[in-house]
XYZ file of C-alpha atoms in Angstrom:
746
model
C 22.641 26.925 27.507
C 20.699 29.193 26.361
C 21.803 27.782 22.497
C 19.976 24.431 23.868
C 17.241 25.948 25.693
C 16.275 27.863 22.487
C 16.699 24.427 20.010
C 14.699 22.168 22.949
C 12.356 25.436 21.654
C 12.548 25.279 17.924
C 11.958 20.970 17.767
C 8.512 21.010 19.766
C 7.299 24.569 17.796
C 8.938 22.821 14.675
C 6.778 19.370 16.146
C 3.709 21.666 17.215
C 3.120 23.007 13.372
C 3.713 19.361 12.500
C 1.147 18.026 13.926
C -1.356 21.053 13.867
C -0.877 23.066 10.513
C -1.748 26.898 10.858
C -2.809 25.217 15.000
C -6.496 25.151 13.547
C -7.315 22.823 15.994
C -5.009 24.495 18.675
C -6.918 28.024 17.620
C -10.472 26.308 17.994
C -10.692 24.447 21.057
C -8.886 27.464 22.910
C -11.010 29.884 21.018
C -14.251 27.225 22.596
C -13.122 26.462 26.472
C -11.681 30.053 26.747
C -15.653 31.539 25.153
C -17.578 29.257 27.601
C -15.097 29.811 31.042
C -15.342 33.454 30.714
C -19.389 32.628 30.176
C -19.796 30.891 33.176
C -17.435 33.160 34.652
C -19.929 36.273 33.453
C -22.920 34.046 34.732
C -22.008 32.998 37.930
C -21.352 36.650 39.241
C -24.848 36.932 37.377
C -26.098 34.937 40.594
C -27.698 32.360 37.548
C -27.947 28.951 38.413
C -27.479 25.577 36.802
C -29.658 25.513 33.954
C -28.660 28.985 33.240
C -24.828 27.830 33.351
C -25.464 25.070 31.473
C -27.597 26.900 28.339
C -24.917 29.425 28.522
C -22.281 27.166 27.131
C -23.611 25.596 24.504
C -24.849 28.691 23.793
C -21.072 30.053 23.929
C -19.852 26.658 21.788
C -22.436 27.016 19.408
C -22.184 31.143 19.408
C -18.201 29.687 19.068
C -17.828 27.994 15.575
C -20.403 28.507 13.695
C -18.858 31.474 11.768
C -16.133 29.769 9.527
C -15.135 32.671 8.112
C -12.433 33.372 7.177
C -11.942 37.827 7.889
C -12.138 39.625 10.649
C -15.511 41.307 9.428
C -17.096 39.099 7.481
C -17.658 37.192 11.184
C -18.037 40.007 12.969
C -20.998 40.307 10.732
C -22.871 36.770 11.154
C -22.204 37.013 14.914
C -24.083 39.847 14.835
C -26.199 38.473 12.869
C -25.955 35.570 14.524
C -27.175 36.823 17.747
C -30.552 38.281 17.492
C -31.144 34.904 14.658
C -30.647 32.838 18.165
C -32.670 35.197 20.202
C -35.517 34.332 17.978
C -34.907 30.329 17.721
C -34.672 29.936 21.883
C -38.127 32.240 22.206
C -40.008 29.679 19.515
C -38.100 26.645 21.172
C -39.348 28.151 25.136
C -43.580 28.787 23.299
C -43.051 25.845 20.715
C -42.435 23.027 23.185
C -45.013 22.377 25.558
C -47.231 22.439 21.246
C -46.465 18.685 20.135
C -47.586 19.057 16.302
C -46.989 22.562 16.304
C -43.231 22.511 18.058
C -42.717 19.102 15.696
C -43.922 20.761 12.320
C -41.380 23.330 12.560
C -38.917 21.790 13.352
C -38.502 20.198 10.705
C -39.005 23.728 8.286
C -36.205 24.988 10.217
C -34.086 22.287 9.769
C -34.623 21.946 5.879
C -34.198 25.605 6.573
C -30.578 25.841 8.278
C -29.900 23.186 5.557
C -31.026 24.697 2.421
C -29.016 28.291 3.639
C -26.160 26.636 2.759
C -26.552 27.771 -0.287
C -25.391 30.725 0.561
C -22.205 30.759 1.608
C -20.496 29.958 4.880
C -22.945 33.379 6.258
C -25.336 30.805 5.648
C -24.244 27.586 7.100
C -22.972 29.402 9.833
C -26.079 30.725 10.378
C -28.526 27.880 9.954
C -26.374 25.998 12.627
C -27.056 29.232 14.985
C -30.691 28.848 14.661
C -31.320 25.008 14.704
C -28.421 24.898 17.576
C -30.473 27.315 19.884
C -33.511 25.669 18.855
C -31.442 22.483 20.004
C -30.675 24.275 23.190
C -34.446 25.479 24.104
C -35.467 21.722 24.335
C -32.300 19.785 26.521
C -32.819 22.180 29.257
C -36.270 22.561 29.309
C -36.728 26.345 28.449
C -39.928 28.043 29.998
C -41.948 30.659 28.766
C -41.081 32.512 31.767
C -37.213 32.180 32.370
C -36.809 33.279 28.899
C -35.833 37.153 30.249
C -32.853 35.588 31.545
C -32.217 32.833 29.043
C -32.121 35.385 26.240
C -29.786 37.177 28.807
C -27.882 34.012 29.351
C -27.478 34.112 25.614
C -26.771 36.860 24.862
C -23.710 36.136 27.230
C -22.154 33.928 25.694
C -22.152 36.212 21.978
C -20.496 38.712 23.887
C -18.110 36.154 25.419
C -17.259 34.801 21.666
C -16.796 37.793 20.739
C -14.386 39.166 23.068
C -12.711 35.350 22.457
C -12.574 35.744 18.653
C -11.423 39.272 17.782
C -8.761 40.275 20.691
C -7.492 37.493 23.216
C -7.538 34.670 20.809
C -7.945 35.893 17.784
C -7.321 34.703 14.027
C -6.550 36.595 10.435
C -5.880 35.229 7.600
C -2.630 36.007 6.718
C -1.500 34.639 10.769
C -2.821 31.289 9.683
C -0.719 31.598 6.202
C 2.319 32.480 8.178
C 1.653 29.862 10.357
C 0.984 27.460 7.949
C 3.129 27.946 6.113
C 6.047 26.920 8.875
C 4.144 23.811 9.092
C 4.982 23.013 5.453
C 9.160 23.386 6.608
C 8.285 21.482 9.532
C 6.132 18.614 7.886
C 9.296 18.574 4.806
C 12.649 18.451 6.976
C 10.161 15.666 8.533
C 9.961 14.049 4.853
C 13.738 13.843 5.061
C 13.526 12.818 8.015
C 12.172 9.123 6.781
C 13.847 9.511 3.757
C 17.266 9.634 4.657
C 15.813 7.042 7.472
C 14.663 5.361 4.295
C 18.158 5.400 2.887
C 19.336 3.843 6.128
C 16.835 0.858 6.292
C 17.512 -3.035 6.332
C 16.288 -4.716 4.124
C 13.833 -6.151 6.370
C 13.019 -2.699 7.980
C 12.696 -1.262 4.359
C 7.920 -1.671 4.387
C 8.211 0.857 7.171
C 10.765 3.205 5.922
C 8.426 3.621 3.152
C 5.581 3.769 4.995
C 7.038 6.119 6.841
C 8.315 8.212 3.552
C 4.423 7.520 1.636
C 2.786 8.985 4.940
C 5.358 11.184 5.159
C 4.387 12.350 1.525
C 0.928 12.760 2.100
C 0.962 15.133 5.609
C 3.366 17.356 2.978
C 0.483 17.335 0.445
C -2.403 18.192 2.836
C -0.480 21.551 4.091
C 0.010 22.460 0.559
C -3.592 22.138 -0.285
C -4.376 24.534 2.623
C -1.812 27.322 1.952
C -3.860 27.407 -1.329
C -7.478 27.268 0.289
C -5.869 30.501 2.585
C -3.153 32.112 -0.368
C -6.014 33.769 -2.057
C -7.466 35.757 2.014
C -4.004 35.774 3.406
C -1.838 37.566 0.672
C -2.968 41.179 -1.116
C -1.024 41.327 -3.472
C -2.533 38.547 -5.973
C 1.518 37.694 -8.022
C 2.622 37.507 -4.450
C 0.017 34.836 -3.768
C 1.309 33.091 -7.391
C 4.569 33.169 -6.216
C 3.532 31.772 -3.469
C 1.809 29.292 -4.224
C 4.423 28.157 -7.790
C 7.577 28.181 -4.333
C 5.270 25.843 -2.191
C 4.563 23.313 -5.528
C 7.876 23.073 -5.835
C 9.324 22.905 -2.953
C 6.315 19.770 -2.818
C 7.426 18.220 -6.393
C 10.910 18.377 -5.504
C 10.601 16.839 -1.853
C 8.835 14.111 -3.548
C 11.161 12.947 -6.723
C 13.506 13.027 -4.233
C 11.647 9.726 -2.444
C 11.714 8.028 -5.407
C 14.710 8.476 -6.242
C 16.114 7.048 -3.294
C 13.901 4.343 -3.221
C 14.850 3.498 -6.606
C 18.694 3.569 -6.387
C 17.443 1.400 -3.105
C 16.004 -0.937 -6.168
C 17.035 -3.479 -6.923
C 15.230 -1.664 -11.046
C 13.239 0.981 -11.058
C 11.139 1.891 -8.435
C 7.365 2.121 -9.596
C 6.021 5.721 -8.442
C 2.585 4.364 -6.985
C 4.302 2.483 -4.577
C 4.449 6.541 -3.180
C 0.834 6.506 -2.545
C -0.668 3.181 -2.341
C -0.961 2.312 1.496
C 0.571 -1.240 2.202
C 1.807 -0.841 -0.663
C 5.579 -3.651 -0.615
C 8.721 -2.285 -0.940
C 10.508 -3.520 -3.946
C 13.476 -5.868 -3.742
C 16.403 -3.857 -2.800
C 20.660 -4.113 -2.092
C 23.479 -1.680 -1.048
C 24.095 -0.010 -4.148
C 28.367 -1.325 -4.972
C 29.248 2.631 -4.233
C 32.138 3.354 -1.829
C 31.668 3.774 2.069
C 32.384 7.341 1.728
C 29.921 7.736 -1.529
C 27.678 6.653 0.939
C 27.917 8.926 4.432
C 27.999 11.225 2.284
C 24.650 10.534 0.429
C 23.907 10.810 4.069
C 25.581 13.884 5.254
C 23.866 15.514 2.755
C 20.805 14.333 3.417
C 20.861 15.762 7.231
C 21.936 18.831 5.466
C 18.883 19.095 3.385
C 17.049 19.044 7.121
C 19.168 21.867 8.869
C 18.524 23.866 5.989
C 15.111 23.521 5.641
C 14.235 24.120 9.835
C 16.229 27.205 9.104
C 15.203 28.576 6.330
C 12.806 31.420 7.752
C 14.748 31.602 11.572
C 16.538 34.552 10.046
C 19.402 32.689 10.361
C 22.100 33.281 6.736
C 25.502 32.663 8.774
C 28.364 30.904 6.678
C 27.739 27.744 7.971
C 24.189 27.525 7.077
C 25.142 29.392 3.409
C 28.055 27.263 3.135
C 25.618 23.423 3.418
C 23.532 25.601 0.636
C 26.172 26.334 -1.693
C 27.494 22.404 -1.282
C 23.953 21.484 -2.406
C 23.081 23.240 -5.186
C 26.315 22.303 -6.418
C 25.515 19.201 -7.827
C 23.398 20.331 -10.292
C 26.155 20.951 -11.882
C 26.738 17.709 -13.693
C 31.163 18.494 -12.241
C 30.245 18.554 -8.667
C 28.651 14.435 -8.485
C 30.762 12.413 -7.040
C 32.074 9.193 -8.336
C 28.746 6.642 -8.342
C 26.398 4.568 -10.020
C 23.976 6.477 -11.649
C 20.405 5.508 -9.853
C 22.847 6.953 -6.946
C 24.130 10.194 -8.867
C 20.446 11.029 -9.428
C 20.170 10.986 -5.749
C 22.428 13.786 -5.912
C 21.145 15.854 -8.020
C 17.049 15.730 -6.296
C 19.344 17.067 -3.684
C 20.429 19.984 -4.681
C 17.234 20.531 -6.437
C 15.683 19.997 -3.655
C 18.260 22.991 -1.366
C 17.153 25.231 -4.826
C 13.347 24.181 -4.441
C 14.337 25.403 -0.693
C 16.372 28.487 -1.836
C 12.993 29.468 -3.869
C 10.429 29.531 -0.408
C 13.126 30.769 0.987
C 13.091 34.114 -1.637
C 8.807 33.780 -1.530
C 8.496 34.019 1.926
C 11.622 35.901 3.743
C 12.258 37.891 0.682
C 15.941 38.748 -0.489
C 18.565 37.238 1.011
C 22.449 37.957 1.611
C 24.651 37.173 -1.526
C 28.095 37.926 -0.583
C 29.002 33.634 -0.007
C 27.227 32.185 -3.080
C 29.025 29.919 -5.147
C 28.728 30.915 -9.015
C 25.613 27.337 -8.847
C 24.475 29.199 -5.505
C 24.077 32.215 -8.322
C 22.915 30.807 -11.263
C 19.737 29.128 -9.678
C 18.955 32.791 -7.376
C 19.446 34.729 -11.705
C 17.539 31.347 -12.772
C 15.381 31.980 -9.055
C 14.420 35.663 -10.490
C 13.404 35.247 -14.231
C 10.994 33.112 -12.559
C 9.583 35.660 -10.802
C 9.705 38.051 -12.764
C 7.472 36.119 -14.821
C 4.622 34.781 -12.664
C 1.053 36.211 -13.621
C -2.064 36.629 -12.516
C -5.277 34.872 -14.282
C -9.000 35.108 -14.068
C -10.340 31.420 -13.718
C -13.596 30.624 -15.845
C -17.029 30.647 -13.361
C -18.925 26.709 -12.779
C -22.178 25.847 -13.813
C -24.318 26.157 -10.938
C -26.859 23.132 -10.887
C -30.633 24.004 -10.172
C -33.971 22.593 -8.416
C -33.482 19.340 -6.961
C -30.311 18.622 -8.654
C -28.783 21.983 -6.704
C -26.669 19.908 -3.917
C -28.713 21.909 -0.625
C -32.116 22.459 -2.417
C -31.744 17.871 -1.870
C -29.671 17.544 0.925
C -32.510 20.387 2.745
C -35.145 17.765 1.509
C -33.160 14.794 2.889
C -32.704 15.690 5.367
C -36.055 17.237 6.047
C -37.488 13.757 5.293
C -35.208 11.182 7.661
C -36.386 14.070 11.106
C -39.026 13.393 10.238
C -38.937 9.550 10.661
C -36.353 10.149 13.263
C -39.201 12.784 15.664
C -41.394 10.470 15.096
C -39.027 7.616 15.887
C -37.757 10.037 18.941
C -41.238 10.259 20.218
C -41.946 6.267 20.147
C -38.270 5.539 22.150
C -39.182 8.518 25.143
C -41.371 11.413 25.239
C -39.200 13.946 26.576
C -35.955 13.449 25.092
C -37.040 12.262 21.022
C -34.877 15.317 19.648
C -31.683 13.489 20.685
C -32.369 11.084 17.213
C -32.816 14.865 15.337
C -29.557 15.786 16.495
C -27.813 12.609 15.346
C -29.960 12.777 11.749
C -28.817 15.877 11.093
C -25.772 15.374 12.043
C -24.883 12.850 9.269
C -25.928 14.640 6.971
C -22.798 18.106 7.876
C -20.414 17.888 5.071
C -21.831 14.526 3.823
C -22.105 14.233 -0.080
C -23.332 10.621 -0.862
C -25.639 7.341 0.686
C -22.244 5.784 1.864
C -20.491 8.746 3.428
C -24.196 9.094 5.336
C -23.627 5.300 6.506
C -20.224 5.696 7.384
C -20.181 8.693 9.686
C -23.659 7.349 11.298
C -21.271 4.605 12.179
C -18.545 5.788 13.180
C -21.272 8.213 15.395
C -22.557 5.361 17.225
C -19.475 3.947 17.817
C -18.720 7.049 19.835
C -21.303 7.211 21.296
C -21.651 4.001 22.704
C -18.000 4.602 24.024
C -18.311 7.485 25.182
C -21.639 6.642 27.834
C -19.724 4.383 29.585
C -17.311 7.054 29.527
C -20.032 9.243 30.988
C -20.565 6.961 33.018
C -17.748 6.731 35.071
C -16.863 10.299 34.894
C -20.581 11.505 36.363
C -19.680 8.746 38.454
C -16.336 9.865 40.549
C -17.543 13.619 39.889
C -20.968 13.057 42.046
C -22.334 16.819 43.058
C -19.636 18.428 42.267
C -20.351 21.802 40.304
C -17.643 23.559 38.805
C -15.481 20.123 38.979
C -17.929 18.888 36.096
C -17.610 22.062 35.002
C -13.858 21.422 35.189
C -14.139 18.418 33.330
C -16.353 19.082 30.301
C -13.932 22.778 29.165
C -10.982 19.435 28.875
C -13.709 17.347 26.683
C -14.630 20.467 25.165
C -11.446 21.349 23.908
C -10.676 17.896 22.674
C -13.251 17.553 21.157
C -12.255 20.829 18.635
C -9.165 19.127 19.282
C -10.073 16.120 17.311
C -12.586 16.400 15.136
C -10.310 16.920 12.434
C -8.608 14.457 12.308
C -11.660 11.549 13.489
C -15.249 12.276 13.974
C -15.595 9.121 15.825
C -13.169 10.690 19.179
C -15.292 13.385 18.227
C -18.241 11.472 19.973
C -16.522 9.704 22.666
C -16.190 13.299 23.845
C -19.432 15.089 23.152
C -20.969 11.556 25.014
C -19.046 12.308 27.303
C -19.685 15.292 27.723
C -23.153 15.134 28.114
C -22.559 12.508 30.827
C -21.251 15.703 32.937
C -24.248 17.843 31.902
C -27.002 15.393 32.894
C -25.402 15.205 35.703
C -25.249 19.103 36.548
C -29.040 19.138 35.555
C -29.326 16.252 38.769
C -30.979 13.865 34.990
C -28.740 11.720 34.890
C -28.377 8.034 34.843
C -27.991 5.482 33.311
C -31.088 5.136 31.938
C -30.693 7.926 30.307
C -27.512 7.695 28.931
C -28.538 4.433 27.282
C -31.467 6.051 25.828
C -28.518 8.473 24.133
C -27.406 5.440 22.596
C -30.704 3.968 21.152
C -31.646 7.014 20.478
C -28.138 7.522 18.245
C -27.987 4.635 16.840
C -31.917 5.460 15.403
C -30.969 9.457 14.420
C -28.176 7.360 11.900
C -30.926 4.621 10.971
C -33.115 7.712 9.442
C -30.015 9.555 7.942
C -29.082 6.341 6.832
C -33.893 5.691 5.139
C -33.501 8.932 4.033
C -30.229 9.784 1.781
C -31.483 5.509 0.413
C -34.334 6.845 -0.046
C -35.180 10.634 -1.340
C -33.473 12.212 -3.944
C -30.915 9.448 -3.917
C -27.366 9.826 -4.112
C -25.469 6.373 -4.653
C -22.003 5.959 -3.814
C -20.839 5.567 -7.304
C -23.234 8.003 -8.988
C -20.975 9.892 -6.506
C -17.367 8.385 -6.993
C -17.902 8.110 -10.887
C -18.760 12.070 -10.896
C -15.782 12.966 -9.122
C -14.150 10.228 -10.892
C -14.816 12.272 -14.196
C -13.304 14.905 -13.308
C -10.713 14.613 -12.353
C -9.326 12.946 -15.780
C -11.002 16.236 -16.828
C -9.195 18.712 -15.365
C -5.825 15.711 -15.814
C -6.165 15.801 -19.170
C -6.453 19.536 -18.727
C -3.459 19.882 -17.002
C -1.675 17.642 -19.088
C -2.861 18.665 -22.871
C -1.421 22.224 -21.765
C 1.918 21.820 -19.924
C 3.289 19.565 -22.773
C 1.151 21.662 -25.498
C 3.639 24.162 -23.509
C 7.335 22.583 -23.668
C 6.143 21.631 -27.502
C 6.151 25.522 -28.331
C 1.987 26.364 -27.588
C 0.777 29.905 -26.056
C 1.414 30.204 -22.079
C -1.717 28.854 -20.380
C -2.258 28.982 -16.490
C -1.069 25.938 -15.026
C -0.761 27.558 -11.737
C -4.456 26.694 -11.500
C -5.174 24.271 -13.250
C -2.434 21.938 -10.894
C -4.378 23.499 -8.814
C -8.203 22.073 -9.049
C -7.027 18.806 -10.278
C -5.202 18.686 -6.702
C -8.789 19.927 -4.938
C -10.559 17.842 -6.940
C -8.345 14.073 -6.184
C -8.232 15.436 -2.907
C -13.040 15.843 -3.831
C -12.392 12.067 -5.192
C -11.107 10.528 -2.411
C -12.895 11.925 0.857
C -16.092 10.180 -1.424
C -14.332 6.966 -1.885
C -13.894 6.832 1.999
C -16.655 4.667 2.018
C -15.473 2.775 -0.289
C -12.171 1.743 1.604
C -14.006 1.589 5.326
C -11.921 -0.989 7.048
C -15.900 -2.497 8.505
C -16.852 -2.562 4.771
C -17.420 -6.772 3.074
C -16.399 -6.337 -0.687
C -12.495 -6.014 -0.024
C -12.696 -6.145 -3.549
C -13.822 -3.429 -4.585
C -12.123 -1.316 -1.190
C -8.790 -2.484 -2.250
C -9.522 -1.154 -6.468
C -11.033 2.131 -5.125
C -7.507 2.522 -2.941
C -5.397 1.186 -6.443
C -7.405 3.339 -8.654
C -7.017 6.681 -6.017
C -3.327 5.483 -6.135
C -2.676 5.349 -9.706
C -4.714 9.097 -9.704
C -2.426 10.325 -6.778
C 1.179 9.182 -9.059
C -1.333 10.487 -12.265
C -1.202 14.541 -10.479
C 2.664 14.264 -8.815
C 3.641 13.712 -13.062
C 1.052 16.163 -14.399
C 2.339 18.377 -11.851
C 5.701 18.126 -11.864
C 4.875 18.584 -16.378
C 2.733 21.950 -15.761
C 6.202 23.178 -13.106
C 8.756 21.972 -15.067
C 6.802 23.367 -18.376
C 6.310 27.202 -16.490
C 10.469 27.415 -17.091
C 10.374 27.794 -19.874
C 10.745 30.948 -20.618
C 13.043 31.731 -18.169
C 15.437 28.390 -17.977
C 18.056 28.096 -20.335
C 18.669 24.105 -20.313
C 15.041 23.765 -21.173
C 13.314 24.296 -24.972
C 10.219 23.658 -26.675
C 9.845 20.557 -28.342
C 6.929 20.502 -31.480
C 7.654 16.418 -32.006
C 6.027 16.611 -27.552
C 2.275 16.724 -29.266
C 2.332 14.155 -30.906
C 4.084 11.906 -28.600
C 2.537 12.700 -26.001
C -1.173 13.903 -27.828
C -1.593 9.552 -27.169
C -1.376 9.903 -23.018
C -4.471 12.554 -22.783
C -6.976 11.055 -26.072
C -6.483 8.332 -23.816
C -7.048 10.452 -20.239
C -10.267 11.274 -22.681
C -10.647 8.168 -23.320
C -11.010 6.023 -19.050
C -13.576 9.683 -18.969
C -15.974 8.825 -21.270
C -16.075 5.243 -19.559
C -16.100 6.210 -16.783
C -18.971 8.578 -17.393
C -20.927 6.481 -19.895
C -20.689 2.645 -19.988
C -21.369 1.465 -23.072
C -18.436 3.657 -24.737
C -17.173 1.758 -27.763
C -13.260 3.852 -27.163
C -11.269 1.686 -26.410
C -6.945 2.669 -24.626
C -4.567 2.670 -27.215
C -1.121 1.448 -26.578
C 2.101 0.397 -28.448
C 5.826 2.831 -28.149
C 7.397 4.141 -25.654
C 6.967 8.531 -25.481
C 11.041 8.891 -26.246
C 11.314 6.417 -28.971
C 7.412 8.074 -30.741
C 10.146 11.514 -30.515
C 12.483 10.143 -33.556
C 15.924 7.760 -33.543
C 16.883 10.703 -34.343
C 16.049 12.394 -29.998
C 18.629 11.238 -27.702
C 18.635 12.180 -24.500
C 21.044 13.761 -22.739
C 21.680 14.811 -19.641
C 19.612 18.540 -19.922
C 19.896 18.592 -23.589
C 17.090 20.132 -26.041
C 13.989 18.082 -24.310
C 15.370 17.075 -20.888
C 15.591 13.282 -19.003
C 12.523 14.555 -17.052
C 10.029 15.888 -19.009
C 10.588 12.230 -20.963
C 10.710 10.389 -18.218
C 7.912 11.930 -16.846
C 5.919 11.710 -18.749
C 6.494 7.680 -20.011
C 4.842 7.345 -16.141
C 2.296 9.836 -17.335
C 1.718 6.874 -20.377
C 2.008 3.633 -17.541
C -0.287 5.115 -15.468
C -2.679 6.419 -17.294
C -3.119 2.952 -18.756
C -2.812 0.796 -15.474
C -6.705 2.681 -15.057
C -7.467 1.375 -17.320
C -7.373 -2.589 -16.610
C -9.747 -1.100 -12.355
C -11.723 0.847 -14.095
C -13.066 -1.801 -17.162
C -11.868 0.067 -20.018
C -11.139 -1.525 -22.676
C -7.535 -2.180 -24.278
C -7.144 -1.244 -27.981
C -4.364 -3.872 -30.759
C -1.541 -2.201 -30.148
C -0.409 -0.389 -33.723
C 1.954 -1.891 -35.933
């Protein structure tokens, strides 16, 4: 019974960890709601009226979500500086509230300074956000000079409550966040193996759905790996330990993605294209069950289940005999003599399982330290020796500083000018709609500029906010009617809505806007200013603010979506060329390079491009062909990144892995691929560039007829396969990007 209870708790923990990596959303929601609840409790004991309760609740929310630093010490400094900023802001809001033009001019200046402050990092962003939001708070509650002492007291209580929740009740240290992210990576890796198991068993008419699950699981695993990389520097004091974890996370991700591709190939009538795992909606290739004995298929299914169990129990402290037996059997597939008789494609799946088991073993050693080796088989001992040798070879390195743009080319300066102009338009238009609640238009204009960098991104964000607001108004009407004048019931629902708002914010901006608007309907009820006209006015002001933001972004120092995506596309191609050239150089016998850092930079550049293309791939975009092209290009780049990342990981094995040796011929054979990447990058930067993409013989044939490709020989099949597919994917990029093809050389 106890074992069953532990199993249920473990499954629940894994589900939560996988759905919310690092528990970041849960922590943000609990911390914010806790700070608000504590503020309301203290103010109630002090006999504050409902206006002060609302002001305190809003200030506690701002003081909590504005702080973004990772280290607790830096958070404390920013929170301490934020309190005087908030007090000055609310004081100026109360003083200038009655002075129409002076107040409006100051509000625009404050907005400019708040946005410009982003150039100073997380602290500048937080202080600017606090200054703006508290000034908005003063307008929302109608702050008066006579009430400033009590209002400032309520804000001070809110900041103290936020500090107590942040540092004592719900602390989130970089080390703790990293630990939870590691658990999330393990849970998502297990989910991906489960999806791959379903792919193995899927009937032909179920393949598309099974493939989509594998595709989604692969993307979610990569997302968690990127989150871990972002936390490693702060969460791991020892640089060599951080690089070791980074390497093992990359190994596990590559092994899992490769296993999915091998499974798909084993089910296909021909070699599966790597692009299929990255292009949303891509149909599954024609499939059929491989002609293998039933016992071989059953063994394959059993071993996938065993791999999933190995992933789930890694790091749990369970190192019993049964787990060791499973680990030894799976690692044995790395030796040719242990492979069951089956077609080559099916044997490749068993090899992939063995490599995935090796990556899980390496991850466990990196995260939990040395393991019990008493039950090791020769295959397991060999894997440990390889991992130990690789770990000893890992060293740190310095990253070059990137050049920063200046003047109006600096993104923060440009955004500050844009949002100031947009806010001015919003103030004028908002005053025409309502002299009492014009600030809603300004708030929307401000928000649509947060975390956006192009006109298209602002347009999409404004559309999502308007859509969430419209549905939120309906919810606000219903909730206000249910609550009536029950103050504490309304505050309880406000807390629920705030938690939901923070929990869904990273997932859906539309849902977040919905919960915000529904919450505001309850706040208006508490302030006795609720009416249907007020909520409809909120929709109008929101639409106006979004429109002003789009107009300002389109007319004032505009950054067109095409320009933004082309800049990021060029960056991705540059990073891809760097990783490929460095990896091939090392595989050719050249000096060691910082391949881990280069691969990480490539992943980050690709993530930035993926985010920037959202306006082009949004379902409501009328340019259907352009949407399909953008999706196809991003999927091709993700395919290229996977192969380049794998080449980099393989190149790093050269000093320690007995089955991989350098071959100088690789540099010449892969030179065409690097030149093609540079050609495409030049064409993206300048559409009049005359260079053409080269095509010709396969990479393997360029190595010479004497090379051969025996398994685990001088040049492994895996290196050649990834070079071939990378070359094919790069050539495939030329057509959608309009790069001309050169005539094949004779």
